[in-house]
JSON list of C-alpha atoms in Angstrom, two decimals:
[
{"chain": "A", "resi": 1, "resn": "UNK", "atom": "CA", "xyz": [150.42, 142.86, 123.45]},
{"chain": "A", "resi": 2, "resn": "UNK", "atom": "CA", "xyz": [150.07, 142.76, 127.22]},
{"chain": "A", "resi": 3, "resn": "UNK", "atom": "CA", "xyz": [153.56, 141.27, 127.65]},
{"chain": "A", "resi": 4, "resn": "UNK", "atom": "CA", "xyz": [156.05, 141.95, 124.85]},
{"chain": "A", "resi": 5, "resn": "UNK", "atom": "CA", "xyz": [158.53, 139.44, 126.27]},
{"chain": "A", "resi": 6, "resn": "UNK", "atom": "CA", "xyz": [156.18, 136.45, 126.11]},
{"chain": "A", "resi": 7, "resn": "UNK", "atom": "CA", "xyz": [155.65, 136.27, 122.35]},
{"chain": "A", "resi": 8, "resn": "UNK", "atom": "CA", "xyz": [152.39, 134.47, 121.52]},
{"chain": "A", "resi": 9, "resn": "UNK", "atom": "CA", "xyz": [151.63, 134.09, 125.23]},
{"chain": "A", "resi": 10, "resn": "UNK", "atom": "CA", "xyz": [151.81, 137.86, 125.64]},
{"chain": "A", "resi": 11, "resn": "UNK", "atom": "CA", "xyz": [148.83, 138.62, 123.40]},
{"chain": "A", "resi": 12, "resn": "UNK", "atom": "CA", "xyz": [145.41, 139.44, 124.87]},
{"chain": "A", "resi": 13, "resn": "UNK", "atom": "CA", "xyz": [142.08, 140.31, 123.26]},
{"chain": "A", "resi": 14, "resn": "UNK", "atom": "CA", "xyz": [139.92, 143.22, 124.36]},
{"chain": "A", "resi": 15, "resn": "UNK", "atom": "CA", "xyz": [136.35, 144.16, 123.50]},
{"chain": "A", "resi": 16, "resn": "UNK", "atom": "CA", "xyz": [136.03, 147.88, 122.78]},
{"chain": "A", "resi": 17, "resn": "UNK", "atom": "CA", "xyz": [132.90, 149.99, 122.36]},
{"chain": "A", "resi": 18, "resn": "UNK", "atom": "CA", "xyz": [134.50, 152.51, 120.02]},
{"chain": "A", "resi": 19, "resn": "UNK", "atom": "CA", "xyz": [131.81, 155.14, 120.45]},
{"chain": "A", "resi": 20, "resn": "UNK", "atom": "CA", "xyz": [132.77, 155.44, 124.12]},
{"chain": "A", "resi": 21, "resn": "UNK", "atom": "CA", "xyz": [136.53, 155.94, 123.80]},
{"chain": "A", "resi": 22, "resn": "UNK", "atom": "CA", "xyz": [138.85, 158.49, 122.23]},
{"chain": "A", "resi": 23, "resn": "UNK", "atom": "CA", "xyz": [141.62, 157.73, 119.75]},
{"chain": "A", "resi": 24, "resn": "UNK", "atom": "CA", "xyz": [139.74, 155.40, 117.40]},
{"chain": "A", "resi": 25, "resn": "UNK", "atom": "CA", "xyz": [139.57, 156.42, 113.74]},
{"chain": "A", "resi": 26, "resn": "UNK", "atom": "CA", "xyz": [138.37, 154.81, 110.54]},
{"chain": "A", "resi": 27, "resn": "UNK", "atom": "CA", "xyz": [140.32, 155.49, 107.37]},
{"chain": "A", "resi": 28, "resn": "UNK", "atom": "CA", "xyz": [139.05, 155.89, 103.82]},
{"chain": "A", "resi": 29, "resn": "UNK", "atom": "CA", "xyz": [137.17, 153.10, 102.09]},
{"chain": "A", "resi": 30, "resn": "UNK", "atom": "CA", "xyz": [139.78, 150.97, 100.30]},
{"chain": "A", "resi": 31, "resn": "UNK", "atom": "CA", "xyz": [139.13, 150.24, 96.61]},
{"chain": "A", "resi": 32, "resn": "UNK", "atom": "CA", "xyz": [139.20, 146.47, 96.19]},
{"chain": "A", "resi": 33, "resn": "UNK", "atom": "CA", "xyz": [139.01, 144.28, 93.10]},
{"chain": "A", "resi": 34, "resn": "UNK", "atom": "CA", "xyz": [135.69, 142.82, 94.26]},
{"chain": "A", "resi": 35, "resn": "UNK", "atom": "CA", "xyz": [133.30, 142.62, 97.23]},
{"chain": "A", "resi": 36, "resn": "UNK", "atom": "CA", "xyz": [132.51, 146.30, 96.89]},
{"chain": "A", "resi": 37, "resn": "UNK", "atom": "CA", "xyz": [129.58, 146.00, 99.29]},
{"chain": "A", "resi": 38, "resn": "UNK", "atom": "CA", "xyz": [132.04, 145.74, 102.18]},
{"chain": "A", "resi": 39, "resn": "UNK", "atom": "CA", "xyz": [133.45, 149.07, 103.37]},
{"chain": "A", "resi": 40, "resn": "UNK", "atom": "CA", "xyz": [136.94, 147.75, 104.02]},
{"chain": "A", "resi": 41, "resn": "UNK", "atom": "CA", "xyz": [139.03, 150.39, 105.83]},
{"chain": "A", "resi": 42, "resn": "UNK", "atom": "CA", "xyz": [142.21, 150.84, 107.82]},
{"chain": "A", "resi": 43, "resn": "UNK", "atom": "CA", "xyz": [141.55, 151.28, 111.54]},
{"chain": "A", "resi": 44, "resn": "UNK", "atom": "CA", "xyz": [143.84, 153.34, 113.76]},
{"chain": "A", "resi": 45, "resn": "UNK", "atom": "CA", "xyz": [144.10, 153.41, 117.54]},
{"chain": "A", "resi": 46, "resn": "UNK", "atom": "CA", "xyz": [145.96, 156.49, 118.77]},
{"chain": "A", "resi": 47, "resn": "UNK", "atom": "CA", "xyz": [146.50, 156.68, 122.54]},
{"chain": "A", "resi": 48, "resn": "UNK", "atom": "CA", "xyz": [143.22, 154.83, 123.02]},
{"chain": "A", "resi": 49, "resn": "UNK", "atom": "CA", "xyz": [142.67, 153.73, 126.59]},
{"chain": "A", "resi": 50, "resn": "UNK", "atom": "CA", "xyz": [140.63, 150.60, 127.21]},
{"chain": "A", "resi": 51, "resn": "UNK", "atom": "CA", "xyz": [139.35, 149.53, 130.66]},
{"chain": "A", "resi": 52, "resn": "UNK", "atom": "CA", "xyz": [141.09, 146.43, 132.02]},
{"chain": "A", "resi": 53, "resn": "UNK", "atom": "CA", "xyz": [137.71, 144.76, 132.58]},
{"chain": "A", "resi": 54, "resn": "UNK", "atom": "CA", "xyz": [137.24, 144.68, 128.80]},
{"chain": "A", "resi": 55, "resn": "UNK", "atom": "CA", "xyz": [139.69, 141.77, 128.63]},
{"chain": "A", "resi": 56, "resn": "UNK", "atom": "CA", "xyz": [138.02, 138.95, 126.65]},
{"chain": "A", "resi": 57, "resn": "UNK", "atom": "CA", "xyz": [137.81, 135.73, 128.63]},
{"chain": "A", "resi": 58, "resn": "UNK", "atom": "CA", "xyz": [139.03, 137.29, 131.85]},
{"chain": "A", "resi": 59, "resn": "UNK", "atom": "CA", "xyz": [142.54, 135.79, 131.61]},
{"chain": "A", "resi": 60, "resn": "UNK", "atom": "CA", "xyz": [145.53, 137.70, 130.28]},
{"chain": "A", "resi": 61, "resn": "UNK", "atom": "CA", "xyz": [147.76, 136.18, 127.61]},
{"chain": "A", "resi": 62, "resn": "UNK", "atom": "CA", "xyz": [145.12, 134.01, 125.96]},
{"chain": "A", "resi": 63, "resn": "UNK", "atom": "CA", "xyz": [144.53, 136.12, 122.84]},
{"chain": "A", "resi": 64, "resn": "UNK", "atom": "CA", "xyz": [146.61, 134.09, 120.41]},
{"chain": "A", "resi": 65, "resn": "UNK", "atom": "CA", "xyz": [145.05, 130.82, 121.55]},
{"chain": "A", "resi": 66, "resn": "UNK", "atom": "CA", "xyz": [141.56, 132.29, 121.39]},
{"chain": "A", "resi": 67, "resn": "UNK", "atom": "CA", "xyz": [142.21, 133.28, 117.78]},
{"chain": "A", "resi": 68, "resn": "UNK", "atom": "CA", "xyz": [143.74, 129.93, 116.85]},
{"chain": "A", "resi": 69, "resn": "UNK", "atom": "CA", "xyz": [140.83, 128.05, 118.38]},
{"chain": "A", "resi": 70, "resn": "UNK", "atom": "CA", "xyz": [138.45, 129.65, 115.88]},
{"chain": "A", "resi": 71, "resn": "UNK", "atom": "CA", "xyz": [140.58, 129.13, 112.77]},
{"chain": "A", "resi": 72, "resn": "UNK", "atom": "CA", "xyz": [139.09, 125.73, 111.75]},
{"chain": "A", "resi": 73, "resn": "UNK", "atom": "CA", "xyz": [135.58, 127.19, 111.98]},
{"chain": "A", "resi": 74, "resn": "UNK", "atom": "CA", "xyz": [136.58, 130.27, 109.99]},
{"chain": "A", "resi": 75, "resn": "UNK", "atom": "CA", "xyz": [138.23, 128.20, 107.27]},
{"chain": "A", "resi": 76, "resn": "UNK", "atom": "CA", "xyz": [135.25, 125.89, 107.03]},
{"chain": "A", "resi": 77, "resn": "UNK", "atom": "CA", "xyz": [132.95, 128.90, 106.61]},
{"chain": "A", "resi": 78, "resn": "UNK", "atom": "CA", "xyz": [135.14, 130.28, 103.83]},
{"chain": "A", "resi": 79, "resn": "UNK", "atom": "CA", "xyz": [135.18, 126.90, 102.09]},
{"chain": "A", "resi": 80, "resn": "UNK", "atom": "CA", "xyz": [131.40, 126.55, 102.31]},
{"chain": "A", "resi": 81, "resn": "UNK", "atom": "CA", "xyz": [130.92, 130.08, 100.97]},
{"chain": "A", "resi": 82, "resn": "UNK", "atom": "CA", "xyz": [133.22, 129.26, 98.06]},
{"chain": "A", "resi": 83, "resn": "UNK", "atom": "CA", "xyz": [131.27, 126.16, 97.05]},
{"chain": "A", "resi": 84, "resn": "UNK", "atom": "CA", "xyz": [127.94, 127.99, 97.47]},
{"chain": "A", "resi": 85, "resn": "UNK", "atom": "CA", "xyz": [129.09, 130.76, 95.15]},
{"chain": "A", "resi": 86, "resn": "UNK", "atom": "CA", "xyz": [130.43, 128.22, 92.65]},
{"chain": "A", "resi": 87, "resn": "UNK", "atom": "CA", "xyz": [127.02, 126.55, 92.60]},
{"chain": "A", "resi": 88, "resn": "UNK", "atom": "CA", "xyz": [125.32, 129.92, 92.11]},
{"chain": "A", "resi": 89, "resn": "UNK", "atom": "CA", "xyz": [127.60, 130.57, 89.13]},
{"chain": "A", "resi": 90, "resn": "UNK", "atom": "CA", "xyz": [126.68, 127.22, 87.57]},
{"chain": "A", "resi": 91, "resn": "UNK", "atom": "CA", "xyz": [122.96, 127.96, 87.97]},
{"chain": "A", "resi": 92, "resn": "UNK", "atom": "CA", "xyz": [123.44, 131.39, 86.38]},
{"chain": "A", "resi": 93, "resn": "UNK", "atom": "CA", "xyz": [125.37, 129.88, 83.48]},
{"chain": "A", "resi": 94, "resn": "UNK", "atom": "CA", "xyz": [122.78, 127.16, 82.86]},
{"chain": "A", "resi": 95, "resn": "UNK", "atom": "CA", "xyz": [119.96, 129.72, 82.88]},
{"chain": "A", "resi": 96, "resn": "UNK", "atom": "CA", "xyz": [121.85, 131.95, 80.45]},
{"chain": "A", "resi": 97, "resn": "UNK", "atom": "CA", "xyz": [122.83, 129.07, 78.16]},
{"chain": "A", "resi": 98, "resn": "UNK", "atom": "CA", "xyz": [119.16, 128.15, 77.73]},
{"chain": "A", "resi": 99, "resn": "UNK", "atom": "CA", "xyz": [118.14, 131.59, 76.45]},
{"chain": "A", "resi": 100, "resn": "UNK", "atom": "CA", "xyz": [121.28, 132.81, 74.65]},
{"chain": "A", "resi": 101, "resn": "UNK", "atom": "CA", "xyz": [121.22, 131.76, 71.00]},
{"chain": "A", "resi": 102, "resn": "UNK", "atom": "CA", "xyz": [124.02, 131.38, 68.49]},
{"chain": "A", "resi": 103, "resn": "UNK", "atom": "CA", "xyz": [123.73, 130.08, 64.94]},
{"chain": "A", "resi": 104, "resn": "UNK", "atom": "CA", "xyz": [120.00, 129.74, 65.39]},
{"chain": "A", "resi": 105, "resn": "UNK", "atom": "CA", "xyz": [119.88, 127.66, 68.57]},
{"chain": "A", "resi": 106, "resn": "UNK", "atom": "CA", "xyz": [120.47, 127.98, 72.35]},
{"chain": "A", "resi": 107, "resn": "UNK", "atom": "CA", "xyz": [124.14, 127.66, 73.23]},
{"chain": "A", "resi": 108, "resn": "UNK", "atom": "CA", "xyz": [123.21, 124.87, 75.66]},
{"chain": "A", "resi": 109, "resn": "UNK", "atom": "CA", "xyz": [122.57, 122.75, 72.57]},
{"chain": "A", "resi": 110, "resn": "UNK", "atom": "CA", "xyz": [126.26, 122.88, 71.73]},
{"chain": "A", "resi": 111, "resn": "UNK", "atom": "CA", "xyz": [128.15, 119.91, 73.10]},
{"chain": "A", "resi": 112, "resn": "UNK", "atom": "CA", "xyz": [131.06, 121.97, 74.43]},
{"chain": "A", "resi": 113, "resn": "UNK", "atom": "CA", "xyz": [128.74, 124.14, 76.52]},
{"chain": "A", "resi": 114, "resn": "UNK", "atom": "CA", "xyz": [126.94, 121.09, 77.91]},
{"chain": "A", "resi": 115, "resn": "UNK", "atom": "CA", "xyz": [130.22, 119.37, 78.73]},
{"chain": "A", "resi": 116, "resn": "UNK", "atom": "CA", "xyz": [131.63, 122.43, 80.53]},
{"chain": "A", "resi": 117, "resn": "UNK", "atom": "CA", "xyz": [128.51, 122.85, 82.64]},
{"chain": "A", "resi": 118, "resn": "UNK", "atom": "CA", "xyz": [128.26, 119.10, 83.28]},
{"chain": "A", "resi": 119, "resn": "UNK", "atom": "CA", "xyz": [131.81, 119.11, 84.66]},
{"chain": "A", "resi": 120, "resn": "UNK", "atom": "CA", "xyz": [131.12, 122.19, 86.80]},
{"chain": "A", "resi": 121, "resn": "UNK", "atom": "CA", "xyz": [127.90, 120.74, 88.21]},
{"chain": "A", "resi": 122, "resn": "UNK", "atom": "CA", "xyz": [129.66, 117.47, 89.05]},
{"chain": "A", "resi": 123, "resn": "UNK", "atom": "CA", "xyz": [132.54, 119.22, 90.79]},
{"chain": "A", "resi": 124, "resn": "UNK", "atom": "CA", "xyz": [130.13, 121.38, 92.80]},
{"chain": "A", "resi": 125, "resn": "UNK", "atom": "CA", "xyz": [128.23, 118.33, 94.03]},
{"chain": "A", "resi": 126, "resn": "UNK", "atom": "CA", "xyz": [131.45, 116.57, 95.02]},
{"chain": "A", "resi": 127, "resn": "UNK", "atom": "CA", "xyz": [132.65, 119.69, 96.89]},
{"chain": "A", "resi": 128, "resn": "UNK", "atom": "CA", "xyz": [129.28, 120.11, 98.63]},
{"chain": "A", "resi": 129, "resn": "UNK", "atom": "CA", "xyz": [129.46, 116.52, 99.82]},
{"chain": "A", "resi": 130, "resn": "UNK", "atom": "CA", "xyz": [132.89, 117.14, 101.34]},
{"chain": "A", "resi": 131, "resn": "UNK", "atom": "CA", "xyz": [131.64, 120.32, 103.02]},
{"chain": "A", "resi": 132, "resn": "UNK", "atom": "CA", "xyz": [128.74, 118.38, 104.53]},
{"chain": "A", "resi": 133, "resn": "UNK", "atom": "CA", "xyz": [131.28, 115.88, 105.87]},
{"chain": "A", "resi": 134, "resn": "UNK", "atom": "CA", "xyz": [133.30, 118.71, 107.43]},
{"chain": "A", "resi": 135, "resn": "UNK", "atom": "CA", "xyz": [130.21, 120.35, 108.94]},
{"chain": "A", "resi": 136, "resn": "UNK", "atom": "CA", "xyz": [129.26, 117.07, 110.58]},
{"chain": "A", "resi": 137, "resn": "UNK", "atom": "CA", "xyz": [132.79, 116.69, 111.98]},
{"chain": "A", "resi": 138, "resn": "UNK", "atom": "CA", "xyz": [132.60, 120.24, 113.32]},
{"chain": "A", "resi": 139, "resn": "UNK", "atom": "CA", "xyz": [129.23, 119.56, 114.98]},
{"chain": "A", "resi": 140, "resn": "UNK", "atom": "CA", "xyz": [130.71, 116.41, 116.53]},
{"chain": "A", "resi": 141, "resn": "UNK", "atom": "CA", "xyz": [133.68, 118.39, 117.82]},
{"chain": "A", "resi": 142, "resn": "UNK", "atom": "CA", "xyz": [136.08, 116.45, 115.58]},
{"chain": "A", "resi": 143, "resn": "UNK", "atom": "CA", "xyz": [137.07, 118.96, 112.89]},
{"chain": "A", "resi": 144, "resn": "UNK", "atom": "CA", "xyz": [140.87, 119.05, 113.02]},
{"chain": "A", "resi": 145, "resn": "UNK", "atom": "CA", "xyz": [142.97, 121.91, 111.57]},
{"chain": "A", "resi": 146, "resn": "UNK", "atom": "CA", "xyz": [144.20, 119.85, 108.59]},
{"chain": "A", "resi": 147, "resn": "UNK", "atom": "CA", "xyz": [140.69, 118.89, 107.45]},
{"chain": "A", "resi": 148, "resn": "UNK", "atom": "CA", "xyz": [139.47, 122.46, 107.93]},
{"chain": "A", "resi": 149, "resn": "UNK", "atom": "CA", "xyz": [142.39, 123.58, 105.77]},
{"chain": "A", "resi": 150, "resn": "UNK", "atom": "CA", "xyz": [141.31, 121.08, 103.11]},
{"chain": "A", "resi": 151, "resn": "UNK", "atom": "CA", "xyz": [137.82, 122.57, 103.17]},
{"chain": "A", "resi": 152, "resn": "UNK", "atom": "CA", "xyz": [139.17, 126.08, 102.67]},
{"chain": "A", "resi": 153, "resn": "UNK", "atom": "CA", "xyz": [141.62, 124.99, 99.97]},
{"chain": "A", "resi": 154, "resn": "UNK", "atom": "CA", "xyz": [139.12, 122.91, 98.00]},
{"chain": "A", "resi": 155, "resn": "UNK", "atom": "CA", "xyz": [136.19, 125.29, 98.36]},
{"chain": "A", "resi": 156, "resn": "UNK", "atom": "CA", "xyz": [138.02, 128.41, 97.24]},
{"chain": "A", "resi": 157, "resn": "UNK", "atom": "CA", "xyz": [140.02, 126.74, 94.48]},
{"chain": "A", "resi": 158, "resn": "UNK", "atom": "CA", "xyz": [136.80, 125.33, 93.04]},
{"chain": "A", "resi": 159, "resn": "UNK", "atom": "CA", "xyz": [135.06, 128.67, 93.43]},
{"chain": "A", "resi": 160, "resn": "UNK", "atom": "CA", "xyz": [137.65, 130.53, 91.38]},
{"chain": "A", "resi": 161, "resn": "UNK", "atom": "CA", "xyz": [138.01, 127.83, 88.71]},
{"chain": "A", "resi": 162, "resn": "UNK", "atom": "CA", "xyz": [134.30, 127.12, 88.25]},
{"chain": "A", "resi": 163, "resn": "UNK", "atom": "CA", "xyz": [133.26, 130.77, 88.14]},
{"chain": "A", "resi": 164, "resn": "UNK", "atom": "CA", "xyz": [135.94, 131.38, 85.51]},
{"chain": "A", "resi": 165, "resn": "UNK", "atom": "CA", "xyz": [134.57, 128.58, 83.33]},
{"chain": "A", "resi": 166, "resn": "UNK", "atom": "CA", "xyz": [130.99, 129.76, 83.83]},
{"chain": "A", "resi": 167, "resn": "UNK", "atom": "CA", "xyz": [131.94, 133.33, 82.90]},
{"chain": "A", "resi": 168, "resn": "UNK", "atom": "CA", "xyz": [133.28, 131.98, 79.61]},
{"chain": "A", "resi": 169, "resn": "UNK", "atom": "CA", "xyz": [129.79, 130.70, 78.81]},
{"chain": "A", "resi": 170, "resn": "UNK", "atom": "CA", "xyz": [128.54, 134.30, 78.92]},
{"chain": "A", "resi": 171, "resn": "UNK", "atom": "CA", "xyz": [131.11, 135.45, 76.39]},
{"chain": "A", "resi": 172, "resn": "UNK", "atom": "CA", "xyz": [131.67, 139.22, 76.33]},
{"chain": "A", "resi": 173, "resn": "UNK", "atom": "CA", "xyz": [128.65, 139.85, 78.54]},
{"chain": "A", "resi": 174, "resn": "UNK", "atom": "CA", "xyz": [130.43, 137.98, 81.31]},
{"chain": "A", "resi": 175, "resn": "UNK", "atom": "CA", "xyz": [133.01, 140.77, 81.47]},
{"chain": "A", "resi": 176, "resn": "UNK", "atom": "CA", "xyz": [130.41, 143.43, 82.30]},
{"chain": "A", "resi": 177, "resn": "UNK", "atom": "CA", "xyz": [129.98, 144.19, 85.99]},
{"chain": "A", "resi": 178, "resn": "UNK", "atom": "CA", "xyz": [126.22, 144.57, 85.58]},
{"chain": "A", "resi": 179, "resn": "UNK", "atom": "CA", "xyz": [126.07, 140.80, 85.16]},
{"chain": "A", "resi": 180, "resn": "UNK", "atom": "CA", "xyz": [126.16, 138.78, 88.43]},
{"chain": "A", "resi": 181, "resn": "UNK", "atom": "CA", "xyz": [128.72, 136.37, 86.96]},
{"chain": "A", "resi": 182, "resn": "UNK", "atom": "CA", "xyz": [131.25, 139.21, 86.59]},
{"chain": "A", "resi": 183, "resn": "UNK", "atom": "CA", "xyz": [130.65, 140.30, 90.19]},
{"chain": "A", "resi": 184, "resn": "UNK", "atom": "CA", "xyz": [131.13, 136.70, 91.34]},
{"chain": "A", "resi": 185, "resn": "UNK", "atom": "CA", "xyz": [134.39, 136.52, 89.39]},
{"chain": "A", "resi": 186, "resn": "UNK", "atom": "CA", "xyz": [135.77, 139.70, 90.96]},
{"chain": "A", "resi": 187, "resn": "UNK", "atom": "CA", "xyz": [134.68, 138.72, 94.47]},
{"chain": "A", "resi": 188, "resn": "UNK", "atom": "CA", "xyz": [136.09, 135.20, 94.29]},
{"chain": "A", "resi": 189, "resn": "UNK", "atom": "CA", "xyz": [139.80, 135.95, 94.05]},
{"chain": "A", "resi": 190, "resn": "UNK", "atom": "CA", "xyz": [140.31, 137.15, 97.62]},
{"chain": "A", "resi": 191, "resn": "UNK", "atom": "CA", "xyz": [138.87, 133.89, 98.96]},
{"chain": "A", "resi": 192, "resn": "UNK", "atom": "CA", "xyz": [142.20, 132.19, 98.23]},
{"chain": "A", "resi": 193, "resn": "UNK", "atom": "CA", "xyz": [144.01, 134.86, 100.27]},
{"chain": "A", "resi": 194, "resn": "UNK", "atom": "CA", "xyz": [142.21, 135.68, 103.51]},
{"chain": "A", "resi": 195, "resn": "UNK", "atom": "CA", "xyz": [141.62, 133.19, 106.30]},
{"chain": "A", "resi": 196, "resn": "UNK", "atom": "CA", "xyz": [145.13, 131.96, 105.56]},
{"chain": "A", "resi": 197, "resn": "UNK", "atom": "CA", "xyz": [146.40, 131.78, 101.98]},
{"chain": "A", "resi": 198, "resn": "UNK", "atom": "CA", "xyz": [145.82, 128.56, 100.09]},
{"chain": "A", "resi": 199, "resn": "UNK", "atom": "CA", "xyz": [149.59, 128.03, 100.07]},
{"chain": "A", "resi": 200, "resn": "UNK", "atom": "CA", "xyz": [149.50, 128.04, 103.88]},
{"chain": "A", "resi": 201, "resn": "UNK", "atom": "CA", "xyz": [146.57, 125.59, 103.74]},
{"chain": "A", "resi": 202, "resn": "UNK", "atom": "CA", "xyz": [148.76, 123.20, 101.75]},
{"chain": "A", "resi": 203, "resn": "UNK", "atom": "CA", "xyz": [151.56, 123.62, 104.27]},
{"chain": "A", "resi": 204, "resn": "UNK", "atom": "CA", "xyz": [149.21, 122.82, 107.18]},
{"chain": "A", "resi": 205, "resn": "UNK", "atom": "CA", "xyz": [147.80, 119.80, 105.39]},
{"chain": "A", "resi": 206, "resn": "UNK", "atom": "CA", "xyz": [151.32, 118.67, 104.52]},
{"chain": "A", "resi": 207, "resn": "UNK", "atom": "CA", "xyz": [152.40, 118.77, 108.16]},
{"chain": "A", "resi": 208, "resn": "UNK", "atom": "CA", "xyz": [149.66, 116.26, 108.99]},
{"chain": "A", "resi": 209, "resn": "UNK", "atom": "CA", "xyz": [150.86, 113.66, 106.47]}
]
């Protein structure tokens, strides 16, 4: 905060090369439910002095607006990642259902399994089509905050729901972390939280009605 009295207009962003300053520390690796490949940590800045010329954009007080400007892009990326992971889960489940046998035949031969995977595949295609629409709007400079929020909401909701249904196809094996579907399941949950919770996405969409 470069001006505590100005609220949002008193926030500025700085670029810091942390290996060239004192006072920067990384905490322990936090144990998360999923996404264990990311070394998520708490960062502390104790009496760390940053040169004034490290101000991002060269104009003080623009930090909040610089962050807000990137939110639609961030939310679109999260939505796309969600749909991509949902599609990966469907492909894993289809592959498994073709080789896993029960009662003398592949479980894909059972109508319930086929129906579940048919629904998941259909929902993935519909979500991918919407993401393509949003990407085109972004490239045209027309992606508004409400539509970006829809992308994040839809993509992550579908990711969590579809991966859950695909995990069920694997039965007990789906609960073992050595199987990719279990890793997908654990990693998916946070998608509905970061980048703005999905409840906030609904609020933003609702304001545009």
